[in-house]
Amino acid sequence: MGERETLQEWIDQYQRIVFFGGAGVSTESGIPDFRSVDGLYHQEYDWPPETILSHSFYAKRPEEFYRFYRQKMLVLEVKPNAAHLKLAELEQAGKLLGVVTQNIDGLHQKAGSKRVYELHGSIHRNYCTRCRKFYTGEDIRDMEGVPRCSCGGIIKPDVVLYEEGLDSDTIRGAVEAIARADLMIVGGTSLAVYPAAGLLDYFRGEKIVLINKGTTPMDRRADLLIQEPIGQVLGQIQVR
C-alpha cells in the first residue's frame, strides 16, 4: 500500500484528528516561506527579517517595521489552497478536532475552519495599544506610516513578534486538542520554531503523519512520512 493510500485509510479510521501546520501550508497559496531559499530571508533589507519582526525593533523603529510589515507580511488578497479547504471539510464532517497553526494569514478561517489555534496571532486582528480599539488588516494597509488610532495611540498587529510570548489561552486550547487526538497530521513545517514545535510532545494518540517537502527533526517519530507538497496530498483525500 502506498503512502497516500495509508493516509486515506487512517483518515477513514480515526475520528479525532488534529492538524498542526506551518508556513509550507500557505506557500501553495503564494505566500513565501521565511526559511525557504526564495523566502524572505534572502531578500534585500538593511536588517534580517528576524530582527525587523522583533519586539525591540518594533518599539525602536516602528516606521521601518511597518514598511516591511505592509510589504511582506500583510497578505490580504491570497486565497486558501487545497490543504486549507480539505481541513475545513474534515472539521465539518466531525473528524477534525482543530487546526493548530504557526501561520498568521487567516487562510484556515477563510477556507471555513472554525476551531483554529493561531499560535503566532493574525494579521487580521490589530489593536490600539492605548484604548484597545479593533482594526482590520485592510485598515492597516490603507493607513500610511505608523498606523494610529482615532485616540492617537499606535495600532499594533495581534501578531507574536520575536521576544514576545505566546497567548496562554491559545496554547491551552491547542494542547487540549492535541492531547485528545488519536491521529496527528503535521504538515508544512520544519518544526524548528519553539515553543510551538514543543506542543507535539502532548500527543498521546495512535499515529503521527508528517507531510513536508524537506526533512524535519521529527521524521523518525512519524508513523507515516510523505515528502510532497501538502496541498497536493490533502487535496486528493476523500472525506467520508
Short mmCIF file of C-alpha atoms in Angstrom, two decimals:
data_model
loop_
_atom_site.label_atom_id
_atom_site.label_comp_id
_atom_site.label_asym_id
_atom_site.label_seq_id
_atom_site.Cartn_x
_atom_site.Cartn_y
_atom_site.Cartn_z
CA MET A 1 0.00 0.00 0.00
CA GLY A 2 1.35 3.42 -0.95
CA GLU A 3 1.80 6.39 1.38
CA ARG A 4 -1.30 8.22 0.17
CA GLU A 5 -3.46 5.10 0.44
CA THR A 6 -2.27 4.61 4.03
CA LEU A 7 -3.11 8.23 4.84
CA GLN A 8 -6.60 7.80 3.36
CA GLU A 9 -7.13 4.61 5.38
CA TRP A 10 -6.10 6.31 8.63
CA ILE A 11 -8.30 9.37 7.97
CA ASP A 12 -11.21 6.98 7.34
CA GLN A 13 -10.41 5.06 10.53
CA TYR A 14 -9.85 7.82 13.09
CA GLN A 15 -12.47 10.24 14.41
CA ARG A 16 -10.29 12.60 16.46
CA ILE A 17 -7.76 14.17 14.12
CA VAL A 18 -5.68 17.28 14.82
CA PHE A 19 -3.68 19.13 12.19
CA PHE A 20 -0.51 21.02 13.11
CA GLY A 21 0.84 23.24 10.34
CA GLY A 22 3.40 25.84 9.40
CA ALA A 23 4.48 28.08 6.53
CA GLY A 24 4.51 25.26 3.96
CA VAL A 25 0.71 25.09 4.16
CA SER A 26 0.48 28.62 2.76
CA THR A 27 3.26 28.55 0.15
CA GLU A 28 0.86 26.89 -2.32
CA SER A 29 -1.36 29.96 -1.90
CA GLY A 30 1.60 32.12 -2.98
CA ILE A 31 2.81 33.26 0.46
CA PRO A 32 6.62 32.97 0.68
CA ASP A 33 8.15 30.77 3.36
CA PHE A 34 10.56 32.59 5.68
CA ARG A 35 13.21 29.91 5.57
CA SER A 36 12.98 28.63 2.02
CA VAL A 37 15.68 29.58 -0.47
CA ASP A 38 13.41 32.11 -2.18
CA GLY A 39 11.83 33.17 1.09
CA LEU A 40 12.03 36.43 2.97
CA TYR A 41 15.49 35.76 4.42
CA HIS A 42 17.10 36.11 1.01
CA GLN A 43 15.57 39.42 0.01
CA GLU A 44 17.24 42.78 0.30
CA TYR A 45 16.66 44.72 3.51
CA ASP A 46 19.00 46.62 5.80
CA TRP A 47 18.21 44.13 8.58
CA PRO A 48 17.33 40.43 8.52
CA PRO A 49 13.60 39.73 8.87
CA GLU A 50 14.08 38.16 12.31
CA THR A 51 15.44 41.49 13.53
CA ILE A 52 12.69 43.58 11.93
CA LEU A 53 9.99 41.27 13.31
CA SER A 54 11.23 41.55 16.89
CA HIS A 55 9.50 43.47 19.65
CA SER A 56 12.54 45.65 20.32
CA PHE A 57 12.83 46.66 16.64
CA TYR A 58 9.08 47.42 16.51
CA ALA A 59 9.47 49.62 19.59
CA LYS A 60 12.60 51.45 18.32
CA ARG A 61 11.87 51.76 14.59
CA PRO A 62 8.10 51.50 14.08
CA GLU A 63 8.24 53.23 10.65
CA GLU A 64 10.70 50.67 9.29
CA PHE A 65 8.79 47.83 10.95
CA TYR A 66 5.56 48.87 9.26
CA ARG A 67 7.22 49.39 5.87
CA PHE A 68 8.41 45.77 5.97
CA TYR A 69 5.18 44.51 7.54
CA ARG A 70 2.93 46.05 4.88
CA GLN A 71 5.18 44.90 2.06
CA LYS A 72 5.89 41.34 3.18
CA MET A 73 3.50 40.22 5.92
CA LEU A 74 0.17 41.87 5.17
CA VAL A 75 -1.03 39.37 2.55
CA LEU A 76 -4.75 40.10 2.29
CA GLU A 77 -5.63 39.06 -1.26
CA VAL A 78 -4.48 35.42 -1.18
CA LYS A 79 -6.91 32.52 -1.31
CA PRO A 80 -6.96 29.20 0.58
CA ASN A 81 -5.49 26.21 -1.25
CA ALA A 82 -6.48 22.54 -1.36
CA ALA A 83 -4.94 21.83 2.06
CA HIS A 84 -6.93 24.57 3.84
CA LEU A 85 -10.16 23.53 2.08
CA LYS A 86 -9.76 19.82 2.88
CA LEU A 87 -9.09 20.52 6.56
CA ALA A 88 -12.26 22.64 6.76
CA GLU A 89 -14.15 19.78 5.11
CA LEU A 90 -12.78 17.29 7.67
CA GLU A 91 -13.88 19.56 10.51
CA GLN A 92 -17.39 19.90 9.03
CA ALA A 93 -17.57 16.10 8.81
CA GLY A 94 -16.85 15.89 12.55
CA LYS A 95 -13.46 14.20 12.13
CA LEU A 96 -11.08 17.09 12.86
CA LEU A 97 -10.83 18.44 16.43
CA GLY A 98 -8.97 21.53 15.27
CA VAL A 99 -6.12 23.16 13.40
CA VAL A 100 -3.04 24.34 15.27
CA THR A 101 -1.15 26.76 13.03
CA GLN A 102 2.03 28.82 13.17
CA ASN A 103 0.72 30.97 10.29
CA ILE A 104 -0.74 34.45 10.69
CA ASP A 105 -2.53 34.72 7.32
CA GLY A 106 -6.02 33.61 8.40
CA LEU A 107 -6.39 31.25 5.42
CA HIS A 108 -7.77 28.39 7.52
CA GLN A 109 -10.69 30.59 8.60
CA LYS A 110 -11.13 31.84 5.01
CA ALA A 111 -11.49 28.19 3.97
CA GLY A 112 -14.20 27.64 6.58
CA SER A 113 -12.35 26.18 9.57
CA LYS A 114 -13.90 27.18 12.91
CA ARG A 115 -11.53 25.72 15.54
CA VAL A 116 -8.19 27.30 14.66
CA TYR A 117 -5.48 27.84 17.26
CA GLU A 118 -3.27 30.60 15.86
CA LEU A 119 -0.07 30.25 17.87
CA HIS A 120 1.53 33.35 16.36
CA GLY A 121 -1.58 35.55 16.05
CA SER A 122 -3.18 37.01 12.94
CA ILE A 123 -2.69 39.91 10.52
CA HIS A 124 -6.48 40.31 10.52
CA ARG A 125 -6.57 41.49 14.15
CA ASN A 126 -4.99 44.80 15.16
CA TYR A 127 -5.49 46.79 18.35
CA CYS A 128 -4.74 50.26 19.60
CA THR A 129 -2.09 49.96 22.31
CA ARG A 130 -3.81 52.75 24.25
CA CYS A 131 -7.59 52.16 24.05
CA ARG A 132 -7.68 48.60 22.58
CA LYS A 133 -9.94 49.62 19.66
CA PHE A 134 -10.00 46.91 16.96
CA TYR A 135 -8.75 47.45 13.39
CA THR A 136 -8.76 45.10 10.38
CA GLY A 137 -5.82 44.20 8.18
CA GLU A 138 -7.34 46.37 5.45
CA ASP A 139 -7.37 49.32 7.88
CA ILE A 140 -3.62 48.89 8.44
CA ARG A 141 -2.96 48.54 4.70
CA ASP A 142 -4.81 51.77 3.93
CA MET A 143 -3.04 53.90 6.56
CA GLU A 144 0.36 55.45 5.92
CA GLY A 145 3.45 55.25 8.10
CA VAL A 146 2.88 54.12 11.67
CA PRO A 147 -0.88 53.43 11.97
CA ARG A 148 -2.60 55.46 14.65
CA CYS A 149 -5.97 55.09 16.32
CA SER A 150 -8.58 57.83 16.47
CA CYS A 151 -7.49 58.28 20.12
CA GLY A 152 -3.89 58.93 19.00
CA GLY A 153 -2.46 55.62 20.18
CA ILE A 154 -0.27 53.40 17.99
CA ILE A 155 -2.01 50.36 16.49
CA LYS A 156 -0.16 47.06 16.83
CA PRO A 157 -0.89 43.86 14.90
CA ASP A 158 -2.07 40.93 17.04
CA VAL A 159 0.97 39.02 15.81
CA VAL A 160 3.51 37.40 18.11
CA LEU A 161 6.85 39.07 17.39
CA TYR A 162 10.23 37.62 18.29
CA GLU A 163 10.93 38.25 22.01
CA GLU A 164 7.18 38.08 22.78
CA GLY A 165 5.41 35.18 24.49
CA LEU A 166 2.58 33.13 23.02
CA ASP A 167 -1.00 33.68 24.15
CA SER A 168 -1.76 31.36 27.08
CA ASP A 169 -5.40 30.68 26.12
CA THR A 170 -4.39 29.74 22.57
CA ILE A 171 -1.68 27.41 23.91
CA ARG A 172 -4.13 25.81 26.32
CA GLY A 173 -6.68 25.15 23.57
CA ALA A 174 -4.02 23.71 21.26
CA VAL A 175 -2.61 21.45 23.98
CA GLU A 176 -6.08 20.14 24.89
CA ALA A 177 -6.88 19.34 21.24
CA ILE A 178 -3.52 17.62 20.66
CA ALA A 179 -3.86 15.60 23.88
CA ARG A 180 -7.33 14.34 22.79
CA ALA A 181 -6.31 13.38 19.26
CA ASP A 182 -5.83 9.81 18.07
CA LEU A 183 -4.35 10.87 14.70
CA MET A 184 -1.99 13.82 14.34
CA ILE A 185 -1.22 15.21 10.89
CA VAL A 186 1.78 17.54 10.85
CA GLY A 187 2.32 19.47 7.64
CA GLY A 188 4.31 22.23 6.02
CA THR A 189 6.56 22.93 8.97
CA SER A 190 10.28 22.48 9.61
CA LEU A 191 9.45 22.04 13.33
CA ALA A 192 12.32 24.42 14.07
CA VAL A 193 10.35 27.15 15.86
CA TYR A 194 9.86 26.77 19.59
CA PRO A 195 7.81 26.79 21.75
CA ALA A 196 5.30 25.92 19.01
CA ALA A 197 7.05 22.70 17.92
CA GLY A 198 7.19 21.53 21.54
CA LEU A 199 3.40 21.20 21.59
CA LEU A 200 3.71 17.91 19.71
CA ASP A 201 5.03 16.36 22.92
CA TYR A 202 1.46 16.45 24.26
CA PHE A 203 0.26 13.94 21.65
CA ARG A 204 -0.67 10.60 23.22
CA GLY A 205 -2.62 9.10 20.34
CA GLU A 206 -2.08 6.30 17.86
CA LYS A 207 -0.45 7.69 14.72
CA ILE A 208 1.61 10.68 13.58
CA VAL A 209 1.66 11.59 9.89
CA LEU A 210 4.30 14.06 8.70
CA ILE A 211 3.81 15.77 5.34
CA ASN A 212 6.63 18.14 4.44
CA LYS A 213 8.83 18.74 1.40
CA GLY A 214 12.05 18.82 3.47
CA THR A 215 13.38 16.82 6.39
CA THR A 216 12.48 17.73 9.98
CA PRO A 217 13.83 16.76 13.41
CA MET A 218 10.69 14.65 13.89
CA ASP A 219 10.94 12.45 10.80
CA ARG A 220 11.92 9.42 12.88
CA ARG A 221 8.92 9.79 15.19
CA ALA A 222 6.45 9.76 12.31
CA ASP A 223 4.45 6.60 11.62
CA LEU A 224 3.99 7.85 8.05
CA LEU A 225 6.32 10.26 6.24
CA ILE A 226 5.21 11.91 2.97
CA GLN A 227 7.75 14.31 1.44
CA GLU A 228 5.47 16.08 -1.05
CA PRO A 229 3.59 19.42 -1.19
CA ILE A 230 0.80 19.27 1.37
CA GLY A 231 -1.91 20.77 -0.87
CA GLN A 232 -1.37 18.02 -3.44
CA VAL A 233 -1.51 15.31 -0.77
CA LEU A 234 -4.54 16.52 1.21
CA GLY A 235 -6.36 17.67 -1.91
CA GLN A 236 -6.74 14.03 -3.02
CA ILE A 237 -8.15 12.80 0.31
CA GLN A 238 -11.79 11.69 0.28
CA VAL A 239 -13.88 12.73 3.26
CA ARG A 240 -16.45 10.07 4.01
#
